[in-house]
PDB file of C-alpha atoms in Angstrom:
ATOM      1  CA  MET A 174     113.222  50.623   8.781  1.00  0.00           C
ATOM      2  CA  GLN A 175     109.881  50.005   6.565  1.00  0.00           C
ATOM      3  CA  MET A 176     110.310  49.784   2.817  1.00  0.00           C
ATOM      4  CA  ASN A 177     107.161  51.397   1.039  1.00  0.00           C
ATOM      5  CA  TRP A 178     105.032  49.537  -1.513  1.00  0.00           C
ATOM      6  CA  ILE A 179     106.779  49.395  -5.011  1.00  0.00           C
ATOM      7  CA  LEU A 180     105.929  49.643  -8.658  1.00  0.00           C
ATOM      8  CA  PRO A 181     102.058  50.137  -9.814  1.00  0.00           C
ATOM      9  CA  THR A 182      99.777  47.344 -10.331  1.00  0.00           C
ATOM     10  CA  GLN A 183      99.956  46.625 -13.965  1.00  0.00           C
ATOM     11  CA  ILE A 184      97.490  44.786 -16.580  1.00  0.00           C
ATOM     12  CA  ILE A 185      99.731  43.647 -19.525  1.00  0.00           C
ATOM     13  CA  MET A 186      99.567  41.760 -22.834  1.00  0.00           C
ATOM     14  CA  LEU A 187     102.185  39.231 -22.554  1.00  0.00           C
ATOM     15  CA  PRO A 188     104.619  38.841 -25.609  1.00  0.00           C
ATOM     16  CA  GLU A 189     104.920  35.667 -27.628  1.00  0.00           C
ATOM     17  CA  GLU A 190     108.883  35.688 -26.977  1.00  0.00           C
ATOM     18  CA  LYS A 191     110.071  33.978 -23.806  1.00  0.00           C
ATOM     19  CA  ASP A 192     112.279  36.003 -21.734  1.00  0.00           C
ATOM     20  CA  LEU A 193     114.114  34.519 -18.696  1.00  0.00           C
ATOM     21  CA  HIS A 194     114.970  36.849 -15.987  1.00  0.00           C
ATOM     22  CA  SER A 195     114.581  37.666 -12.099  1.00  0.00           C
ATOM     23  CA  HIS A 196     114.122  40.601 -10.040  1.00  0.00           C
ATOM     24  CA  GLN A 197     114.683  41.834  -6.400  1.00  0.00           C
ATOM     25  CA  TYR A 198     111.095  41.927  -5.608  1.00  0.00           C
ATOM     26  CA  HIS A 199     108.255  39.532  -5.235  1.00  0.00           C
ATOM     27  CA  GLN A 200     105.827  39.175  -7.885  1.00  0.00           C
ATOM     28  CA  LEU A 201     102.166  37.849  -8.285  1.00  0.00           C
ATOM     29  CA  VAL A 202     100.925  37.305 -11.858  1.00  0.00           C
ATOM     30  CA  ILE A 203      97.009  36.644 -12.159  1.00  0.00           C
ATOM     31  CA  GLY A 204      95.703  35.528 -15.526  1.00  0.00           C
ATOM     32  CA  LEU A 205      92.864  37.717 -16.772  1.00  0.00           C
ATOM     33  CA  LYS A 206      92.525  36.435 -20.561  1.00  0.00           C
ATOM     34  CA  GLY A 207      93.950  33.757 -22.921  1.00  0.00           C
ATOM     35  CA  GLN A 208      96.543  31.305 -22.198  1.00  0.00           C
ATOM     36  CA  ALA A 209     100.575  31.838 -21.234  1.00  0.00           C
ATOM     37  CA  GLU A 210     103.243  29.427 -20.775  1.00  0.00           C
ATOM     38  CA  PHE A 211     105.109  30.062 -17.417  1.00  0.00           C
ATOM     39  CA  GLU A 212     108.172  28.568 -16.003  1.00  0.00           C
ATOM     40  CA  ILE A 213     109.459  29.450 -12.365  1.00  0.00           C
ATOM     41  CA  ASN A 214     112.543  27.908 -11.167  1.00  0.00           C
ATOM     42  CA  ASP A 215     111.906  24.827 -13.716  1.00  0.00           C
ATOM     43  CA  LYS A 216     108.219  24.558 -12.497  1.00  0.00           C
ATOM     44  CA  SER A 217     106.209  24.905 -15.682  1.00  0.00           C
ATOM     45  CA  SER A 218     102.455  25.601 -15.896  1.00  0.00           C
ATOM     46  CA  ILE A 219      99.772  27.240 -18.127  1.00  0.00           C
ATOM     47  CA  ILE A 220      98.509  30.597 -16.821  1.00  0.00           C
ATOM     48  CA  TYR A 221      94.784  31.328 -17.864  1.00  0.00           C
ATOM     49  CA  ALA A 222      91.981  33.368 -16.516  1.00  0.00           C
ATOM     50  CA  GLY A 223      91.969  32.745 -12.580  1.00  0.00           C
ATOM     51  CA  LYS A 224      95.337  30.928 -12.251  1.00  0.00           C
ATOM     52  CA  VAL A 225      97.884  32.581 -10.195  1.00  0.00           C
ATOM     53  CA  GLY A 226     101.927  32.604 -10.568  1.00  0.00           C
ATOM     54  CA  VAL A 227     103.929  33.091  -7.413  1.00  0.00           C
ATOM     55  CA  ILE A 228     107.444  34.449  -7.965  1.00  0.00           C
ATOM     56  CA  PRO A 229     109.666  35.184  -4.885  1.00  0.00           C
ATOM     57  CA  ALA A 230     112.201  37.621  -5.092  1.00  0.00           C
ATOM     58  CA  ASN A 231     115.315  36.647  -7.117  1.00  0.00           C
ATOM     59  CA  TYR A 232     113.734  33.518  -8.614  1.00  0.00           C
ATOM     60  CA  GLN A 233     114.444  32.923 -12.418  1.00  0.00           C
ATOM     61  CA  HIS A 234     111.144  32.829 -14.301  1.00  0.00           C
ATOM     62  CA  ALA A 235     109.972  33.066 -17.822  1.00  0.00           C
ATOM     63  CA  PHE A 236     106.572  33.336 -19.661  1.00  0.00           C
ATOM     64  CA  SER A 237     105.266  33.665 -23.143  1.00  0.00           C
ATOM     65  CA  SER A 238     101.967  34.066 -24.566  1.00  0.00           C
ATOM     66  CA  LEU A 239      99.979  31.207 -26.214  1.00  0.00           C
ATOM     67  CA  PHE A 240      96.818  32.837 -26.883  1.00  0.00           C
ATOM     68  CA  GLN A 241      96.312  36.521 -26.435  1.00  0.00           C
ATOM     69  CA  ALA A 242      97.352  36.362 -22.784  1.00  0.00           C
ATOM     70  CA  GLU A 243      96.452  39.296 -20.590  1.00  0.00           C
ATOM     71  CA  VAL A 244      97.582  39.282 -16.868  1.00  0.00           C
ATOM     72  CA  LEU A 245      97.237  41.404 -13.607  1.00  0.00           C
ATOM     73  CA  VAL A 246     100.870  41.925 -12.280  1.00  0.00           C
ATOM     74  CA  LEU A 247     101.447  42.824  -8.657  1.00  0.00           C
ATOM     75  CA  ASN A 248     104.786  43.528  -7.209  1.00  0.00           C
ATOM     76  CA  PHE A 249     105.886  43.701  -3.338  1.00  0.00           C
ATOM     77  CA  PRO A 250     109.148  44.378  -1.805  1.00  0.00           C
ATOM     78  CA  GLN A 251     111.109  41.664   0.106  1.00  0.00           C
ATOM     79  CA  PHE A 252     111.080  43.560   3.494  1.00  0.00           C
ATOM     80  CA  PHE A 253     108.345  45.391   5.143  1.00  0.00           C
ATOM     81  CA  GLY A 254     108.345  46.982   8.596  1.00  0.00           C
ATOM     82  CA  SER A 255     106.677  44.723  11.382  1.00  0.00           C
ATOM     83  CA  ASN A 256     102.946  44.838  10.161  1.00  0.00           C
ATOM     84  CA  GLU A 257     100.284  42.386   9.344  1.00  0.00           C
ATOM     85  CA  LEU A 258     100.474  43.011   5.605  1.00  0.00           C
ATOM     86  CA  ALA A 259     104.250  42.222   5.651  1.00  0.00           C
ATOM     87  CA  ASN A 260     103.496  38.784   7.410  1.00  0.00           C
ATOM     88  CA  ARG A 261     100.960  37.830   4.591  1.00  0.00           C
ATOM     89  CA  VAL A 262     103.376  38.754   2.117  1.00  0.00           C
ATOM     90  CA  ASN A 263     106.227  36.959   3.617  1.00  0.00           C
ATOM     91  CA  ASP A 264     103.901  33.808   4.005  1.00  0.00           C
ATOM     92  CA  LEU A 265     102.854  33.977   0.606  1.00  0.00           C
ATOM     93  CA  PHE A 266     106.250  34.350  -1.070  1.00  0.00           C
ATOM     94  CA  VAL A 267     108.094  31.401   1.025  1.00  0.00           C
ATOM     95  CA  ASP A 268     108.445  29.338  -2.464  1.00  0.00           C
ATOM     96  CA  SER A 269     107.164  29.690  -6.006  1.00  0.00           C
ATOM     97  CA  GLY A 270     104.110  28.035  -7.167  1.00  0.00           C
ATOM     98  CA  TYR A 271     100.894  27.950  -9.208  1.00  0.00           C
ATOM     99  CA  TYR A 272      97.593  28.341  -7.601  1.00  0.00           C
ATOM    100  CA  GLN A 273      93.747  28.640  -8.548  1.00  0.00           C
ATOM    101  CA  LEU A 274      91.425  31.343  -7.366  1.00  0.00           C
ATOM    102  CA  ASP A 275      87.956  30.326  -6.252  1.00  0.00           C
ATOM    103  CA  ALA A 276      85.196  32.038  -8.087  1.00  0.00           C
ATOM    104  CA  GLN A 277      84.404  34.590  -5.309  1.00  0.00           C
ATOM    105  CA  ILE A 278      87.860  36.208  -5.488  1.00  0.00           C
ATOM    106  CA  GLN A 279      87.880  36.072  -9.329  1.00  0.00           C
ATOM    107  CA  ASN A 280      84.703  38.234  -9.587  1.00  0.00           C
ATOM    108  CA  LEU A 281      86.215  40.793  -7.141  1.00  0.00           C
ATOM    109  CA  ILE A 282      89.579  40.694  -9.201  1.00  0.00           C
ATOM    110  CA  GLN A 283      87.498  41.532 -12.042  1.00  0.00           C
ATOM    111  CA  LEU A 284      85.900  44.473 -10.609  1.00  0.00           C
ATOM    112  CA  LEU A 285      89.366  45.820  -9.260  1.00  0.00           C
ATOM    113  CA  VAL A 286      90.862  45.391 -12.792  1.00  0.00           C
ATOM    114  CA  CYS A 287      88.103  47.770 -14.359  1.00  0.00           C
ATOM    115  CA  GLU A 288      88.960  50.258 -11.393  1.00  0.00           C
ATOM    116  CA  ILE A 289      92.697  49.961 -12.408  1.00  0.00           C
ATOM    117  CA  GLN A 290      91.891  50.328 -16.169  1.00  0.00           C
ATOM    118  CA  ALA A 291      89.743  53.581 -15.614  1.00  0.00           C
ATOM    119  CA  SER A 292      92.474  55.249 -13.473  1.00  0.00           C
ATOM    120  CA  ARG A 293      95.885  54.107 -14.594  1.00  0.00           C
ATOM    121  CA  ASP A 294      97.659  57.006 -13.051  1.00  0.00           C
ATOM    122  CA  ASP A 295      96.008  56.734  -9.442  1.00  0.00           C
ATOM    123  CA  SER A 296      98.967  55.179  -7.669  1.00  0.00           C
ATOM    124  CA  LEU A 297      96.720  55.368  -4.258  1.00  0.00           C
ATOM    125  CA  LEU A 298      94.306  53.114  -5.963  1.00  0.00           C
ATOM    126  CA  ASN A 299      96.851  50.785  -7.478  1.00  0.00           C
ATOM    127  CA  LYS A 300      98.315  50.357  -3.914  1.00  0.00           C
ATOM    128  CA  ALA A 301      94.648  49.851  -2.358  1.00  0.00           C
ATOM    129  CA  CYS A 302      94.024  47.292  -4.861  1.00  0.00           C
ATOM    130  CA  SER A 303      97.213  45.385  -4.413  1.00  0.00           C
ATOM    131  CA  ASP A 304      96.909  45.421  -0.421  1.00  0.00           C
ATOM    132  CA  THR A 305      93.166  44.208  -0.834  1.00  0.00           C
ATOM    133  CA  ILE A 306      94.434  41.168  -3.102  1.00  0.00           C
ATOM    134  CA  ILE A 307      97.218  40.069  -1.024  1.00  0.00           C
ATOM    135  CA  SER A 308      95.049  40.187   2.081  1.00  0.00           C
ATOM    136  CA  LEU A 309      92.320  37.850   0.383  1.00  0.00           C
ATOM    137  CA  LEU A 310      94.550  35.296  -1.150  1.00  0.00           C
ATOM    138  CA  HIS A 311      95.382  33.465   1.884  1.00  0.00           C
ATOM    139  CA  ARG A 312      91.740  32.084   2.268  1.00  0.00           C
ATOM    140  CA  HIS A 313      90.953  31.848  -1.546  1.00  0.00           C
ATOM    141  CA  LEU A 314      94.037  30.368  -3.063  1.00  0.00           C
ATOM    142  CA  ILE A 315      93.773  26.539  -3.995  1.00  0.00           C
ATOM    143  CA  ASP A 316      97.396  24.963  -3.938  1.00  0.00           C
ATOM    144  CA  GLU A 317      97.855  22.874  -7.156  1.00  0.00           C
ATOM    145  CA  ASN A 318     100.744  21.052  -5.246  1.00  0.00           C
ATOM    146  CA  THR A 319      98.667  19.582  -2.649  1.00  0.00           C
ATOM    147  CA  ASP A 320      96.124  17.015  -2.156  1.00  0.00           C
ATOM    148  CA  LYS A 321      93.704  19.776  -1.456  1.00  0.00           C
ATOM    149  CA  ILE A 322      93.285  20.621  -5.413  1.00  0.00           C
ATOM    150  CA  ILE A 323      89.735  21.281  -6.227  1.00  0.00           C
ATOM    151  CA  LYS A 324      88.688  19.937  -9.730  1.00  0.00           C
ATOM    152  CA  ARG A 325      87.179  22.860 -11.833  1.00  0.00           C
ATOM    153  CA  LEU A 326      85.490  20.409 -14.357  1.00  0.00           C
ATOM    154  CA  ASN A 327      82.492  18.381 -13.673  1.00  0.00           C
ATOM    155  CA  VAL A 328      83.519  15.401 -15.810  1.00  0.00           C
ATOM    156  CA  GLU A 329      80.114  13.726 -14.990  1.00  0.00           C
ATOM    157  CA  VAL A 330      78.360  16.622 -16.833  1.00  0.00           C
ATOM    158  CA  ILE A 331      80.823  16.473 -19.734  1.00  0.00           C
ATOM    159  CA  ASP A 332      80.300  12.571 -20.062  1.00  0.00           C
ATOM    160  CA  ASN A 333      76.701  12.892 -20.068  1.00  0.00           C
ATOM    161  CA  PHE A 334      76.699  15.516 -22.735  1.00  0.00           C
ATOM    162  CA  ILE A 335      78.984  13.301 -25.053  1.00  0.00           C
ATOM    163  CA  ALA A 336      76.943  10.373 -24.461  1.00  0.00           C
ATOM    164  CA  GLN A 337      73.644  12.047 -25.380  1.00  0.00           C
ATOM    165  CA  ASN A 338      75.459  13.327 -28.592  1.00  0.00           C
ATOM    166  CA  ILE A 339      77.692  10.568 -29.453  1.00  0.00           C
ATOM    167  CA  GLY A 340      76.147  10.297 -33.100  1.00  0.00           C
ATOM    168  CA  ARG A 341      76.815  13.930 -33.738  1.00  0.00           C
ATOM    169  CA  LYS A 342      79.570  16.452 -34.301  1.00  0.00           C
ATOM    170  CA  ILE A 343      80.677  17.728 -30.694  1.00  0.00           C
ATOM    171  CA  THR A 344      82.553  21.084 -30.541  1.00  0.00           C
ATOM    172  CA  ILE A 345      84.624  22.537 -28.023  1.00  0.00           C
ATOM    173  CA  ALA A 346      82.335  25.671 -27.678  1.00  0.00           C
ATOM    174  CA  GLN A 347      79.385  23.066 -26.985  1.00  0.00           C
ATOM    175  CA  LEU A 348      81.533  21.287 -24.056  1.00  0.00           C
ATOM    176  CA  SER A 349      82.753  24.559 -22.448  1.00  0.00           C
ATOM    177  CA  SER A 350      79.380  25.730 -22.159  1.00  0.00           C
ATOM    178  CA  THR A 351      78.145  22.646 -20.235  1.00  0.00           C
ATOM    179  CA  VAL A 352      80.536  23.782 -17.408  1.00  0.00           C
ATOM    180  CA  PHE A 353      80.174  27.687 -18.082  1.00  0.00           C
ATOM    181  CA  LEU A 354      83.792  28.521 -19.187  1.00  0.00           C
ATOM    182  CA  GLY A 355      85.247  30.127 -22.209  1.00  0.00           C
ATOM    183  CA  GLU A 356      86.467  28.033 -24.890  1.00  0.00           C
ATOM    184  CA  SER A 357      90.253  28.797 -24.333  1.00  0.00           C
ATOM    185  CA  GLN A 358      90.027  28.586 -20.513  1.00  0.00           C
ATOM    186  CA  PHE A 359      88.052  25.201 -20.820  1.00  0.00           C
ATOM    187  CA  TYR A 360      90.684  23.768 -23.307  1.00  0.00           C
ATOM    188  CA  ALA A 361      93.576  24.463 -20.767  1.00  0.00           C
ATOM    189  CA  ILE A 362      91.877  23.137 -17.729  1.00  0.00           C
ATOM    190  CA  PHE A 363      90.570  20.119 -19.501  1.00  0.00           C
ATOM    191  CA  LYS A 364      94.321  19.220 -20.675  1.00  0.00           C
ATOM    192  CA  GLN A 365      95.607  19.969 -16.995  1.00  0.00           C
ATOM    193  CA  GLU A 366      93.067  18.102 -15.236  1.00  0.00           C
ATOM    194  CA  LEU A 367      92.335  15.004 -17.618  1.00  0.00           C
ATOM    195  CA  GLY A 368      95.853  14.704 -19.186  1.00  0.00           C
ATOM    196  CA  ILE A 369      94.523  14.834 -22.985  1.00  0.00           C
ATOM    197  CA  THR A 370      92.991  17.193 -25.165  1.00  0.00           C
ATOM    198  CA  PRO A 371      88.943  17.400 -25.420  1.00  0.00           C
ATOM    199  CA  HIS A 372      89.141  16.236 -29.114  1.00  0.00           C
ATOM    200  CA  LYS A 373      91.038  12.896 -28.152  1.00  0.00           C
ATOM    201  CA  TYR A 374      88.721  12.493 -25.203  1.00  0.00           C
ATOM    202  CA  ILE A 375      85.777  12.461 -27.476  1.00  0.00           C
ATOM    203  CA  VAL A 376      87.288  10.149 -29.755  1.00  0.00           C
ATOM    204  CA  GLU A 377      88.072   7.788 -26.992  1.00  0.00           C
ATOM    205  CA  LYS A 378      84.525   7.976 -25.898  1.00  0.00           C
ATOM    206  CA  ARG A 379      83.205   7.305 -29.463  1.00  0.00           C
ATOM    207  CA  LEU A 380      85.645   4.116 -29.792  1.00  0.00           C
ATOM    208  CA  LYS A 381      84.437   2.973 -26.460  1.00  0.00           C
ATOM    209  CA  PHE A 382      80.978   3.060 -27.559  1.00  0.00           C
ATOM    210  CA  ALA A 383      81.739   1.589 -30.831  1.00  0.00           C
ATOM    211  CA  LYS A 384      83.618  -1.460 -29.250  1.00  0.00           C
ATOM    212  CA  THR A 385      80.412  -2.293 -27.239  1.00  0.00           C
ATOM    213  CA  LEU A 386      78.314  -2.164 -30.425  1.00  0.00           C
ATOM    214  CA  LEU A 387      80.852  -4.277 -32.281  1.00  0.00           C
ATOM    215  CA  GLU A 388      80.680  -6.984 -29.557  1.00  0.00           C
ATOM    216  CA  THR A 389      76.867  -7.162 -29.530  1.00  0.00           C
ATOM    217  CA  GLY A 390      77.183  -8.174 -33.259  1.00  0.00           C
ATOM    218  CA  GLN A 391      73.855  -6.486 -33.939  1.00  0.00           C
ATOM    219  CA  PHE A 392      75.008  -3.735 -36.437  1.00  0.00           C
ATOM    220  CA  THR A 393      77.342  -3.542 -39.590  1.00  0.00           C
ATOM    221  CA  VAL A 394      80.632  -1.544 -39.221  1.00  0.00           C
ATOM    222  CA  GLY A 395      79.172   1.423 -41.380  1.00  0.00           C
ATOM    223  CA  GLU A 396      76.237   1.511 -39.120  1.00  0.00           C
ATOM    224  CA  ILE A 397      78.447   1.598 -35.994  1.00  0.00           C
ATOM    225  CA  ALA A 398      80.524   4.383 -37.634  1.00  0.00           C
ATOM    226  CA  GLN A 399      77.414   6.536 -38.057  1.00  0.00           C
ATOM    227  CA  GLN A 400      75.982   5.841 -34.691  1.00  0.00           C
ATOM    228  CA  THR A 401      79.038   6.851 -33.039  1.00  0.00           C
ATOM    229  CA  GLY A 402      79.680  10.228 -34.849  1.00  0.00           C
ATOM    230  CA  PHE A 403      82.306   9.539 -37.430  1.00  0.00           C
ATOM    231  CA  ALA A 404      82.234  11.089 -40.810  1.00  0.00           C
ATOM    232  CA  ASN A 405      82.077   7.591 -42.569  1.00  0.00           C
ATOM    233  CA  GLN A 406      83.268   3.990 -42.263  1.00  0.00           C
ATOM    234  CA  SER A 407      86.743   4.851 -43.580  1.00  0.00           C
ATOM    235  CA  ALA A 408      87.333   7.491 -40.822  1.00  0.00           C
ATOM    236  CA  PHE A 409      85.928   5.014 -38.061  1.00  0.00           C
ATOM    237  CA  SER A 410      88.251   2.238 -39.277  1.00  0.00           C
ATOM    238  CA  HIS A 411      91.275   4.623 -39.252  1.00  0.00           C
ATOM    239  CA  ALA A 412      90.736   6.004 -35.885  1.00  0.00           C
ATOM    240  CA  PHE A 413      89.788   2.507 -34.469  1.00  0.00           C
ATOM    241  CA  MET A 414      93.144   1.064 -35.728  1.00  0.00           C
ATOM    242  CA  LYS A 415      94.957   3.982 -34.561  1.00  0.00           C
ATOM    243  CA  HIS A 416      93.707   4.038 -30.978  1.00  0.00           C
ATOM    244  CA  ILE A 417      92.788   0.221 -30.471  1.00  0.00           C
ATOM    245  CA  GLY A 418      95.579  -1.447 -32.548  1.00  0.00           C
ATOM    246  CA  HIS A 419      93.474  -3.494 -34.962  1.00  0.00           C
ATOM    247  CA  SER A 420      90.398  -3.076 -37.399  1.00  0.00           C
ATOM    248  CA  PRO A 421      86.826  -3.052 -36.123  1.00  0.00           C
ATOM    249  CA  SER A 422      86.143  -6.386 -37.754  1.00  0.00           C
ATOM    250  CA  LYS A 423      89.244  -7.936 -36.279  1.00  0.00           C
ATOM    251  CA  HIS A 424      87.838  -6.714 -32.808  1.00  0.00           C
ATOM    252  CA  ARG A 425      84.578  -8.233 -33.545  1.00  0.00           C
ATOM    253  CA  GLN A 426      86.110 -11.528 -34.590  1.00  0.00           C
ATOM    254  CA  ILE A 427      88.169 -11.509 -31.234  1.00  0.00           C
ATOM    255  CA  HIS A 428      85.274 -10.968 -29.307  1.00  0.00           C
ATOM    256  CA  PHE A 429      83.241 -13.710 -30.720  1.00  0.00           C
ATOM    257  CA  ILE A 430      86.230 -16.185 -30.371  1.00  0.00           C
ATOM    258  CA  ARG A 431      86.537 -15.513 -26.857  1.00  0.00           C
ATOM    259  CA  ASN A 432      82.785 -16.024 -26.262  1.00  0.00           C
TER     260      ASN A 432
END
């Protein structure tokens, strides 16, 4: 006996309070805006625009908004009749996981979301959108739990921008624009792929350059602080001590002793 498609496709703003629950149907959650913290059977991740959470039926899961999180939610029954759509649903929900959509399907989903928002009570349209998305996901999902993960950030472009502006103030907005991402999305992807915040990454680049200048012996500590983008010599010395473990002057002394 074939079970019909269930529950409407929904576009919702996630609450800030985390709610652990489960349900007897499969669920796809696709990030549209902002950021949200997700947990599916103890697997945690951050959902942002273009990121997908796959939640099989009866799996415990919870989510909470970190920054104005808006998501597209699609629900599917556990059992269909013997048809192609059923096979695709069953293949996708074998296990829970987090995935990244490629740019092509992200653009398509944005168009579908506009149609859904314009006709919220059109159940036929909702079902058509749901079926379209599930049919395309097999070719467009990038599994974050395999070696096939595709990095979304071009680190070389980011590094070049930092190097060219090392003596100036560098903002998240500037960095995100170099890779054509919004600030919140860039921040989340950056931290996920590089393991640190953009701010800490910039500081590390400044200090790496500062170490090179200190080892040449051509500039004073104050001049190096200015050339590497620190507000003043005090701020530079404080950051150097915190990250390197000794003062800039000590670093220069150590280098000269070794050479």
